[in-house]
Tab-separated table of C-alpha atoms and ligand atoms in Angstrom:
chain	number	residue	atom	x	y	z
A	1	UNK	CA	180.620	103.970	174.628
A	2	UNK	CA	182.071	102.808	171.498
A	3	UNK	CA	179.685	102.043	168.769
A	4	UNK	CA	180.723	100.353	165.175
A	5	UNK	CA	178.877	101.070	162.108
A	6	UNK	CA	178.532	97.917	159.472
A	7	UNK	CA	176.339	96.806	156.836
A	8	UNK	CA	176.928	96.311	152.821
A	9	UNK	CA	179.142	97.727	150.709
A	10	UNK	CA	177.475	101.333	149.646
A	11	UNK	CA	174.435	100.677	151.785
A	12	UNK	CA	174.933	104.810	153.404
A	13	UNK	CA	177.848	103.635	156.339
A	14	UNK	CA	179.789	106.848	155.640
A	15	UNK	CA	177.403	109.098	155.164
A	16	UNK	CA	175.628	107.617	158.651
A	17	UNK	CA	178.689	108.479	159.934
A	18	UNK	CA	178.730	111.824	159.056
A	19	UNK	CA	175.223	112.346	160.184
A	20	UNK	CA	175.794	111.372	163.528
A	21	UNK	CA	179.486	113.024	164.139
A	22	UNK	CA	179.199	115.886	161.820
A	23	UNK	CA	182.173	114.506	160.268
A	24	UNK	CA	183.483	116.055	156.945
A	25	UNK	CA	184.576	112.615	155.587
A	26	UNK	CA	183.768	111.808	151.866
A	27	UNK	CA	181.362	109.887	151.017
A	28	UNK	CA	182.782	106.557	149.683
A	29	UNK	CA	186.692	107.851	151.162
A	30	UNK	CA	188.646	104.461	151.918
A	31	UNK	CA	187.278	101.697	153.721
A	32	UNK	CA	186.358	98.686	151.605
A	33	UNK	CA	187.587	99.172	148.155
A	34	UNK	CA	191.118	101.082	149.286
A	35	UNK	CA	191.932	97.549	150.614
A	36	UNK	CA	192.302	98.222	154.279
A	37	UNK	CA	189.236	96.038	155.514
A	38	UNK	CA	189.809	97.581	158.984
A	39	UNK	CA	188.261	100.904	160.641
A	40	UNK	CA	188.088	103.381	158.221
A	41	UNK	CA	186.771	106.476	160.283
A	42	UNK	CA	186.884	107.653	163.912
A	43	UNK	CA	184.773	110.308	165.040
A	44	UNK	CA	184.098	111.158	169.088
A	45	UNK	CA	181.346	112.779	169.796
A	46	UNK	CA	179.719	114.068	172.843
A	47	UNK	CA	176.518	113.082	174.447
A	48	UNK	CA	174.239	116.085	174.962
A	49	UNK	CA	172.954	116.484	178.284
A	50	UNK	CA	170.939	119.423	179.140
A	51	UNK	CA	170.983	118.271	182.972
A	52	UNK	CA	174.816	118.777	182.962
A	53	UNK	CA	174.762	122.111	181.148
A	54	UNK	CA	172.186	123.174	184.360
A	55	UNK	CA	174.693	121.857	186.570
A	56	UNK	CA	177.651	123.590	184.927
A	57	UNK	CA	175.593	126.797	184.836
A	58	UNK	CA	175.038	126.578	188.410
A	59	UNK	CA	178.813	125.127	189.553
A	60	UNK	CA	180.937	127.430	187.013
A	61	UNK	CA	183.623	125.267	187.146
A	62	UNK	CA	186.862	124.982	185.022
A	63	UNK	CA	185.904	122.009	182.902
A	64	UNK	CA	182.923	120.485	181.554
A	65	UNK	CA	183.222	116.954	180.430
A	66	UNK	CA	180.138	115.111	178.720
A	67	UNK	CA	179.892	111.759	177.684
A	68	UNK	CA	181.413	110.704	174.914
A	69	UNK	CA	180.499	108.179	171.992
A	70	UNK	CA	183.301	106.518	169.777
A	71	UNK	CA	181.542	106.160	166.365
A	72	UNK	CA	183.817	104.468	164.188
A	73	UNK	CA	182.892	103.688	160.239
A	74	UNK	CA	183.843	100.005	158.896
A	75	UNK	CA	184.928	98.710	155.975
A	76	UNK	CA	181.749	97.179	154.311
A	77	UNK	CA	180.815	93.709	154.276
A	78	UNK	CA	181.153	91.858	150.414
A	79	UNK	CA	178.349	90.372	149.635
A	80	UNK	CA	180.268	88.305	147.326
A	81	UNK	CA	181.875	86.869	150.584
A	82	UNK	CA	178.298	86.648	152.262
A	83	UNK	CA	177.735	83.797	150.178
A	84	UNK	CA	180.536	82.259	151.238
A	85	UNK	CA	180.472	81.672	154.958
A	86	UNK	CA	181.062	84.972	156.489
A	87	UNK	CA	181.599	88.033	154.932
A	88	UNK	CA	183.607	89.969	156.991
A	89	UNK	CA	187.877	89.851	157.203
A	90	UNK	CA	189.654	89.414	160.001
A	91	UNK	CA	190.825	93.141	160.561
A	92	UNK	CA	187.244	93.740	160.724
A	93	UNK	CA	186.353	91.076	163.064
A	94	UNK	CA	189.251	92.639	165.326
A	95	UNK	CA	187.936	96.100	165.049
A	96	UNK	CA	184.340	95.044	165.880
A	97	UNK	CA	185.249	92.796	168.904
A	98	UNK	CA	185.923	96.076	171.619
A	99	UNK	CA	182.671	97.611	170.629
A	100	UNK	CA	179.953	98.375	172.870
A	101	UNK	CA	176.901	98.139	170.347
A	102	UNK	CA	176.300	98.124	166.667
A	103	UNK	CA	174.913	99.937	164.468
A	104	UNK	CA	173.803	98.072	161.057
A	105	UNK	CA	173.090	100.148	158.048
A	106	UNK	CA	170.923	99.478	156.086
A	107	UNK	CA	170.114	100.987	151.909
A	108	UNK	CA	166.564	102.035	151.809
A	109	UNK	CA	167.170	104.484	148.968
A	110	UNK	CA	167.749	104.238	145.120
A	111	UNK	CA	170.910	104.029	144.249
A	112	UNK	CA	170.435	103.720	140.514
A	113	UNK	CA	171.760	100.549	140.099
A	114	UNK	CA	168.540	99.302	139.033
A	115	UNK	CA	168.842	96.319	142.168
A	116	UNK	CA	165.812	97.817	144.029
A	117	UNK	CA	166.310	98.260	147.840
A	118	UNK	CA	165.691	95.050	149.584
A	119	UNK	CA	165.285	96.026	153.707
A	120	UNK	CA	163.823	92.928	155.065
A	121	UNK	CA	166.304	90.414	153.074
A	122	UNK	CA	169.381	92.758	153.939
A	123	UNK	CA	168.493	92.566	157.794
A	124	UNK	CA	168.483	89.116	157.939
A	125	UNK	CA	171.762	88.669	155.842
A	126	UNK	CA	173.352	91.259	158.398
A	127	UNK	CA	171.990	89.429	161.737
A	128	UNK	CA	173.344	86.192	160.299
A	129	UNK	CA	176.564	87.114	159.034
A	130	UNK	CA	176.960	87.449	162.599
A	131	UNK	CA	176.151	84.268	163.860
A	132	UNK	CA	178.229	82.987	161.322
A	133	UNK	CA	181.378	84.607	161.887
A	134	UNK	CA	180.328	83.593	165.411
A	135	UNK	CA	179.916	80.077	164.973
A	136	UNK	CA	183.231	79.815	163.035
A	137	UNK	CA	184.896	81.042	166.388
A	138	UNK	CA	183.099	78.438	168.180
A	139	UNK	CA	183.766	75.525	165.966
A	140	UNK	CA	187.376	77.027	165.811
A	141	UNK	CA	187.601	76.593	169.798
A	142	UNK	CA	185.649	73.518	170.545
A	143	UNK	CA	188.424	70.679	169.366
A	144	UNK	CA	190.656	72.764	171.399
A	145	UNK	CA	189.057	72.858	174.006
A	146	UNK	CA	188.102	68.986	173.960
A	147	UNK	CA	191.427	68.248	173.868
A	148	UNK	CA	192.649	69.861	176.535
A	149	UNK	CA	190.151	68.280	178.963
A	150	UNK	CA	191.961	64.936	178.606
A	151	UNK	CA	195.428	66.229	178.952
A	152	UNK	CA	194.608	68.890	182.448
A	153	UNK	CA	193.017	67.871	185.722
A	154	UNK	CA	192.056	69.216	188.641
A	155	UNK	CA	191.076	73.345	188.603
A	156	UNK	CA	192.017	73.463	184.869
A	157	UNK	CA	189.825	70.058	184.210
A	158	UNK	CA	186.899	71.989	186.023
A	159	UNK	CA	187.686	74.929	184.013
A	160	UNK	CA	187.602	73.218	180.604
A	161	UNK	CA	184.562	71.274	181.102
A	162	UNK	CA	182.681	74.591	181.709
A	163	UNK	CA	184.353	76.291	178.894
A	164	UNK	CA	183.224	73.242	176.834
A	165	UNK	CA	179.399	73.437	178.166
A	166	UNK	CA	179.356	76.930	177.947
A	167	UNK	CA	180.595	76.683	173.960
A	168	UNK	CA	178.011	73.959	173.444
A	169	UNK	CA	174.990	75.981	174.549
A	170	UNK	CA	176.278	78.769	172.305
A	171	UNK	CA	176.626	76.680	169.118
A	172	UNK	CA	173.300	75.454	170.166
A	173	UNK	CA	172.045	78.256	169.046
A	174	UNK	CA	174.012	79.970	166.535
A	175	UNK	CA	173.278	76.397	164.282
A	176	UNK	CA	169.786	77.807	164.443
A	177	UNK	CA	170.600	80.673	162.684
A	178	UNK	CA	169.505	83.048	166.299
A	179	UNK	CA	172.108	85.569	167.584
A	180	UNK	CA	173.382	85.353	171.212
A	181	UNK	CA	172.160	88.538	172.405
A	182	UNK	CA	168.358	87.101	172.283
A	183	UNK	CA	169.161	84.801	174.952
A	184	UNK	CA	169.356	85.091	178.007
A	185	UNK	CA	173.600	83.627	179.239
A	186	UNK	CA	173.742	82.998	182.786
A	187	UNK	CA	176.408	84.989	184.291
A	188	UNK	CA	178.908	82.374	184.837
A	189	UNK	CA	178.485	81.742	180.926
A	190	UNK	CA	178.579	85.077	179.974
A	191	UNK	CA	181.856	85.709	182.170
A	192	UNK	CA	183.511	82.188	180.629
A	193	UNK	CA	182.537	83.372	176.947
A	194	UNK	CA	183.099	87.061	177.423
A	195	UNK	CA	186.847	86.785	175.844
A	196	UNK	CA	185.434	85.600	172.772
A	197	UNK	CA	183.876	89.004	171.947
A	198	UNK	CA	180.738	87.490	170.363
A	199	UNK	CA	179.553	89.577	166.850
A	200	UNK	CA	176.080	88.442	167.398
A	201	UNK	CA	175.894	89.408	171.372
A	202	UNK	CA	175.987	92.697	170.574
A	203	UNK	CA	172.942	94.736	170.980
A	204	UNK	CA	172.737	96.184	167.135
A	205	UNK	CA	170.658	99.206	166.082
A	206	UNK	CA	169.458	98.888	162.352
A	207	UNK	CA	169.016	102.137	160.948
A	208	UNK	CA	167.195	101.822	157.621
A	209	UNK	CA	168.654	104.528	155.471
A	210	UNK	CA	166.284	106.540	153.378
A	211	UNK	CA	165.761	108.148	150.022
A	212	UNK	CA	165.267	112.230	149.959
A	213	UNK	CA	161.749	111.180	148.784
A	214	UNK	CA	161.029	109.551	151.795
A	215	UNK	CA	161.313	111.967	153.709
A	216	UNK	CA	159.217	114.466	151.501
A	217	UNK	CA	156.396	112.250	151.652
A	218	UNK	CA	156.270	112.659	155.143
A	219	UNK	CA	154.646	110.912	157.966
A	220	UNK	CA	155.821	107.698	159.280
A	221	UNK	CA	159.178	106.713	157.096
A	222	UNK	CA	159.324	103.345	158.624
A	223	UNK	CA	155.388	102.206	158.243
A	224	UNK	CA	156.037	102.187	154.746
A	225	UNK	CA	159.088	99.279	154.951
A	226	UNK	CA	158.940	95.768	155.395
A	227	UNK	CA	160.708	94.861	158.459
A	228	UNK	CA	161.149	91.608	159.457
A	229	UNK	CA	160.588	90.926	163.775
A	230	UNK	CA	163.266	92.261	165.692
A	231	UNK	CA	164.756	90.216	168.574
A	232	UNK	CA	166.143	91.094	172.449
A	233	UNK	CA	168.547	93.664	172.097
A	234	UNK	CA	168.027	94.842	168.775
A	235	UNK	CA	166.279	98.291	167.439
A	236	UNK	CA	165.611	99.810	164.332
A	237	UNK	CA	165.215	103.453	163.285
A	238	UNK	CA	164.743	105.170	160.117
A	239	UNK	CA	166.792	108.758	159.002
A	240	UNK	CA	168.171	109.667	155.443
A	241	UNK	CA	171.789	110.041	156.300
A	242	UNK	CA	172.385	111.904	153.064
A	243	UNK	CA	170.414	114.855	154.248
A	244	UNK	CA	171.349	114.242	157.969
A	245	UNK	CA	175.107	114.985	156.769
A	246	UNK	CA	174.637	117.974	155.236
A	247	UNK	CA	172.138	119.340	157.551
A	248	UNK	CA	175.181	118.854	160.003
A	249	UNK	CA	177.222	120.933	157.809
A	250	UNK	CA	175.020	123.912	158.924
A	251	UNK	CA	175.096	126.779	161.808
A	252	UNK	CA	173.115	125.989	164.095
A	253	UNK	CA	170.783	128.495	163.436
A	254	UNK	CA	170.190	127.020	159.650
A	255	UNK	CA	170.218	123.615	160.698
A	256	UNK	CA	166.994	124.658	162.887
A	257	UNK	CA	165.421	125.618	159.354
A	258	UNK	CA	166.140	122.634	157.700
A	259	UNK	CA	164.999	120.093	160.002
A	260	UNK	CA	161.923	121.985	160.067
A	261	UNK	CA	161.715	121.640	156.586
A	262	UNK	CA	162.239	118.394	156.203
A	263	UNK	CA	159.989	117.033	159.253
A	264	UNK	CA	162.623	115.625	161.419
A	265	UNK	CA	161.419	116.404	165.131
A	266	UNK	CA	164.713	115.186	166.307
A	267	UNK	CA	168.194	115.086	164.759
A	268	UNK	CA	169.521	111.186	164.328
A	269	UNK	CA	172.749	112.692	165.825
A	270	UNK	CA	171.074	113.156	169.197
A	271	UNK	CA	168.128	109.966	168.548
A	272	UNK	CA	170.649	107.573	167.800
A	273	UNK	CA	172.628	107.900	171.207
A	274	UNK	CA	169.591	107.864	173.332
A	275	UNK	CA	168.348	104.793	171.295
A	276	UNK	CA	171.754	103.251	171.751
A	277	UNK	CA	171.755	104.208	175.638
A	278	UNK	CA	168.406	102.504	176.019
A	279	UNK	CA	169.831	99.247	174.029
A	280	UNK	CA	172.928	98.870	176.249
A	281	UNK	CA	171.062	99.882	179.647
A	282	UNK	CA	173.300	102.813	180.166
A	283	UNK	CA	172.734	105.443	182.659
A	284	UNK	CA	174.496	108.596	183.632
A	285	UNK	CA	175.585	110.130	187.092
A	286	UNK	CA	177.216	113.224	188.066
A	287	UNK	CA	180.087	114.641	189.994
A	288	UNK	CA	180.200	118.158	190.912
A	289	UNK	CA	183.112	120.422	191.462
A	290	UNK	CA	184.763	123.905	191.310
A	291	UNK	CA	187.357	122.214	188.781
A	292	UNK	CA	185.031	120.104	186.761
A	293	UNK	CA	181.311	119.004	186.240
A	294	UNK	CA	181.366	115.768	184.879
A	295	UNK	CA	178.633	113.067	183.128
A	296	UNK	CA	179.570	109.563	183.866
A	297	UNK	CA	178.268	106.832	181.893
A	298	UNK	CA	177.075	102.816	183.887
A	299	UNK	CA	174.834	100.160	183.421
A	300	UNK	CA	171.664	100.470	184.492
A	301	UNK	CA	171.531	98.611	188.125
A	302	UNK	CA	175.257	99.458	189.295
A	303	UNK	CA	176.270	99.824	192.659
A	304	UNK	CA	177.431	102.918	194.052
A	305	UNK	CA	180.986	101.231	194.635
A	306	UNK	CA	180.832	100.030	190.834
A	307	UNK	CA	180.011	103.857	190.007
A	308	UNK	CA	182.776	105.094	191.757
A	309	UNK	CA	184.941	102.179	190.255
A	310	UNK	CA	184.274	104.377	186.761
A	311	UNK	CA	186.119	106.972	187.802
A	312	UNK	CA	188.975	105.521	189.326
A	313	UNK	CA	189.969	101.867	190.491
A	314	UNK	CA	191.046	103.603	194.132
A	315	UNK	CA	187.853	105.159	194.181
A	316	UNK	CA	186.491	101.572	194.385
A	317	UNK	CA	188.660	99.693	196.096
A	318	UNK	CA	189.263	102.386	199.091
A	319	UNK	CA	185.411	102.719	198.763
A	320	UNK	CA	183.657	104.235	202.098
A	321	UNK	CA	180.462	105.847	201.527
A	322	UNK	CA	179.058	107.825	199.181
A	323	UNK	CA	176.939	111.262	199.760
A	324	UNK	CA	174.072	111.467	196.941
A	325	UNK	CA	171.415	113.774	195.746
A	326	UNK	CA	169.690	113.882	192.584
A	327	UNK	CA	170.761	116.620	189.792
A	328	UNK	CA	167.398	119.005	190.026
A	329	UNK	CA	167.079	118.935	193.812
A	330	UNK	CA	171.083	120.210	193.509
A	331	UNK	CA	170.029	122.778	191.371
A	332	UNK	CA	166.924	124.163	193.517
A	333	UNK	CA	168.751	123.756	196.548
A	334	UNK	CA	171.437	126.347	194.902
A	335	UNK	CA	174.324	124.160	195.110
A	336	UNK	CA	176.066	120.974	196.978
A	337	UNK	CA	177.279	122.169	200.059
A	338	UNK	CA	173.798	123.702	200.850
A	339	UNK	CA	171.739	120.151	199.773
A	340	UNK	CA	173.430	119.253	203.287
A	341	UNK	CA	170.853	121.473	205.015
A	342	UNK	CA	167.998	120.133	203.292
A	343	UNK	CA	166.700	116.424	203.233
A	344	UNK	CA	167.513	115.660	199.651
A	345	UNK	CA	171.114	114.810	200.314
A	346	UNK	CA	171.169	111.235	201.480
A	347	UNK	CA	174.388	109.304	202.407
A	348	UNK	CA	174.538	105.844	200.660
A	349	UNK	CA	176.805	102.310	201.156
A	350	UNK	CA	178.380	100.226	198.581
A	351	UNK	CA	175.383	98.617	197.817
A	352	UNK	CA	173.101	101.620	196.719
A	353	UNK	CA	171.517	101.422	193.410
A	354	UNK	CA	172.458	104.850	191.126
A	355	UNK	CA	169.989	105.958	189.801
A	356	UNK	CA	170.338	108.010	186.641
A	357	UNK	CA	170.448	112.022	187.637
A	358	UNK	CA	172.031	111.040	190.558
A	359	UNK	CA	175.082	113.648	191.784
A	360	UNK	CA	177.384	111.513	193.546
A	361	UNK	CA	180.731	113.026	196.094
A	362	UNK	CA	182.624	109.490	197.016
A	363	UNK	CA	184.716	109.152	200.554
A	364	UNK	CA	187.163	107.068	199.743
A	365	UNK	CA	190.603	105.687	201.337
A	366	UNK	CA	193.789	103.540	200.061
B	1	LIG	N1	169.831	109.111	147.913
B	1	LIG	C1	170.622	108.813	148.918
B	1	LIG	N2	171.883	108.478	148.648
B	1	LIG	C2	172.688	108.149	149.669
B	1	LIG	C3	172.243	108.139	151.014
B	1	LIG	N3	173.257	107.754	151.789
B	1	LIG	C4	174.307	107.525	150.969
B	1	LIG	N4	173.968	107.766	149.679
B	1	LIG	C5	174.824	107.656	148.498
B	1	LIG	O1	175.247	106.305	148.339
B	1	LIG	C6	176.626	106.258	147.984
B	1	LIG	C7	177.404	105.459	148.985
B	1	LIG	O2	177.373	106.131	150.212
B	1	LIG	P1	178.500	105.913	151.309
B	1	LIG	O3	178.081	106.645	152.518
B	1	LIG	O4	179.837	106.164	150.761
B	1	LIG	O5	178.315	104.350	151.521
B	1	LIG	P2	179.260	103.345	152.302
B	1	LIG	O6	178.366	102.291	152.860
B	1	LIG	O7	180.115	104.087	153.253
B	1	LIG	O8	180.136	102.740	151.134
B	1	LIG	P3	181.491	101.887	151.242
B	1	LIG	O9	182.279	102.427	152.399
B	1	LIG	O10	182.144	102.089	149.941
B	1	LIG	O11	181.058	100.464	151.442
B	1	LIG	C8	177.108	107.694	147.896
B	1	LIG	O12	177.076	108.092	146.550
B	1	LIG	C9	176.087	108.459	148.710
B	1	LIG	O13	175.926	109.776	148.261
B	1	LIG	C10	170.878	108.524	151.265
B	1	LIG	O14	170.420	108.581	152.405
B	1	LIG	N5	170.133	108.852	150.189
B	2	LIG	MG1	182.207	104.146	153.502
C-alpha cells in the first residue's frame, strides 16, 4: 500500500512523516524549497498485526513478513500557485499518480506567523486543487480524443466514443468543483479512465495537525475544529505530529510513558494504517509455512483466485482449489496439518470470498 502525504507548504508533512515511520528526517529537509518538487522522503513501514505474530509464534518459521506501507513525503503545494489553477508541478503530479491513498495534512497549530490556522478553508483548497489538476488532464485529453473519433473506425471508433463519454461524465463533475472518488464510476468507466491516475479519485485521509496545547487540553482534539462535511472516501483524524515524532524517537518502554502522558490511547503510527485500510477496503490473509508466515494485503470482496493472484501470477492462472481456515481456529487447533482433522478447514473454488483472518494453502498447476 503506498500512501502520499500532501498539503501546504509548512502545514506539518515532514514531521507527519516522521510520526508515522519513525523516520529521523529533519523537519523542513528538502522537498519544496530545495527545488526538487518531486518525492522528498521514503519511509516503509510495516503493518502491525498481532494475529500474524500468534501465527509465527505457533509456526516458528524462518521468515516473518508483515505488510508493508510505502509512506512517502511530498514536496508541498504553493499556495501562490493555488491561485493560479493548480498548485502542484508536474514531478509531483507523477509521484502522486501510483499511490494507493492520500494523506492531506493539514496546520492546526501556531506557527507564529501571526496567519491564524484556517482548517476548514485549507480542506477545501486541498480537495479542489485536486479536481483541478484533474480537470486540466481532462480538458487536456478531450480534443484529442474528439479528433481521433473522426479519423478511426470500427473497434478503435467504439473505443473512442467510450473514452469520450467516459471523459464527459468526469468533467461533469469536476466543473462542479466535487472529486471523483464521491461518485460512484461504473466499472467499465473506471477501467477506461483508470490510466489517467485521477488526483481526486483517491480516497484521502485529512489529518488535522495539532498544537502541543491541544493536546494538553485534553478530551476530544477534533470537537474543537471546524470541519467542513467530508465526502465518500474521505476521513479525517486529528494527532500533533510534532510530539508523535519524537515520541517515536523513544524505547519502547518510554514511549509507553509518554503517550500516557499525553492522552493518546493509540499511536497515529498504528491509527493511521488501520484508518487508511478501512478507506481503501483492504483486507489481509495468511499463508503459513515452515519457511515463512506471511500477511497478504486485498480488497475487501476478492476471490480466492484473485488472492492467490497476489502472490504470484502462476498461482492464479494454474489456480485449482484452495484449502482455508481462519487464523484463531489454526491456532487452537495447534497447527495446519492438524485443522485437517477438525471441521474448521474447509476447501474452497475460485470463486470463494476471503475473508480477512483467513489462512489460505493454494493447489495450483502451470
Ligand atoms: N507546534 C507544532 N509545530 C509543528 C507541528 N508539526 C510541525 N511543526 C513545525 O512546523 C514547521 C514545519 O514543519 P515541517 O514538518 O517541516 O512541515 P512541511 O509541511 O514538511 O514543510 P515543507 O516540506 O517545507 O513544505 C517546523 O518548524 C515544525 O517544527 C506540530 O504538530 N506542532
Ligand atoms: Mg517537508
Amino acid at each position: 500500500m503506498k500512501i502520499g502525504i500532501i498539503g501546504f507548504q509548512r502545514s506539518g508533512k515532514t514531521a507527519v512523516f516522521r510520526a508515522l515511520t519513525g523516520s529521523k528526517v529533519e523537519e523542513g529537509a528538502a522537498s519544496s524549497h530545495g527545488g526538487s518538487r518531486g518525492v522528498a522522503h521514503m519511509a516503509v513501514v510495516k503493518v502491525p498485526d498481532e494475529r500474524l505474530e500468534r501465527l509465527a509464534v505457533q509456526t516458528q518459521p524462518q521468515k516473518t513478513t508483515f505488510a508493508a506501507v510505502e509512506y512517502y513525503d511530498l514536496a508541498g503545494i504553493d499556495r501562490g500557485d493555488a491561485e493560479k489553477k493548480t498548485g502542484l508541478g508536474d514531478e509531483q503530479l507523477n509521484a502522486l499518480g501510483n499511490l494507493d491513498a492520500l494523506l492531506a495534512v493539514i496546520r492546526a497549530f501556531d506557527d507564529g506567523s501571526g496567519i491564524p490556522p484556517d482548517v476548514a478553508g485549507d480542506l477545501d483548497a486541498i480537495r479542489l486543487e485536486l479536481v483541478l489538476s484533474d480537470l486540466q488532464k481532462v480538458e487536456n485529453r478531450l480534443p484529442k480524443v474528439e479528433k481521433n473519433i473522426h479519423k478511426v473506425s470500427g473497434k478503435e471508433l467504439e473505443q473512442s466514443k467510450m473514452e469520450f463519454a467516459a471523459l464527459q461524465k468526469v468533467q461533469k463533475i469536476l466543473e462542479e468543483g466535487a472529486p471523483i472518488r464521491s461518485f460512484d464510476l461504473s466499472p467499465d468507466d473506471e477501467k477506461i479512465l483508470r490510466g489517467f491516475m485521477f488526483l481526486s479519485a483517491k480516497p484521502i485521509l485529512y489529518v488535522i495537525n495539532l498544537g502541543e496545547d491541544a493536546l494538553q487540553s485534553g478530551g476530544d482534539s477534533l470537537a474543537k475544529i471546524d470541519i467542513p462535511p467530508l465526502g465518500k472516501n474521505e476521513q479525517v483524524a486529528a494527532m500533533c505530529a510534532a510530539i508523535e515524532a519524537e515520541i517515536q524517537q523513544l524505547s519502547p518502554e518510554e514511549q509507553e510513558i509518554f503517550l500516557k502522558d499525553y492522552n493518546i490511547a493509540e499511536p497515529s503510527a498504528r491509527r493511521v494504517i488501520r484508518i487508511c485500510y478501512d478507506l481503501l477496503g483492504y483486507i489481509s490473509f495468511f499463508t503459513v509455512g515452515p519457511k515463512e508466515v506471511r500477511a497478504w494485503t486485498i480488497r475487501d470482496g476478492s476471490t480466492a483466485m484473485q488472492a492467490a493472484g497476489a502472490i504470484h501470477s502462476d498461482m492464479e492462472r494454474g489456480f485449482i482449489r484452495a484449502e482455508v481456515v481462519r487464523w484463531d481456529k489454526l491456532l487452537a487447533a495447534g497447527g495446519f496439518a492438524q485443522t485437517k482433522k477438525t471441521a474448521d478447514l474447509h476447501i474452497e473454488g475460485k470463486e470463494y470470498i476471503v475473508k480477512d483472518g483467513d489462512v489460505m494453502l493454494f493447489l495450483f498447476s502451470v
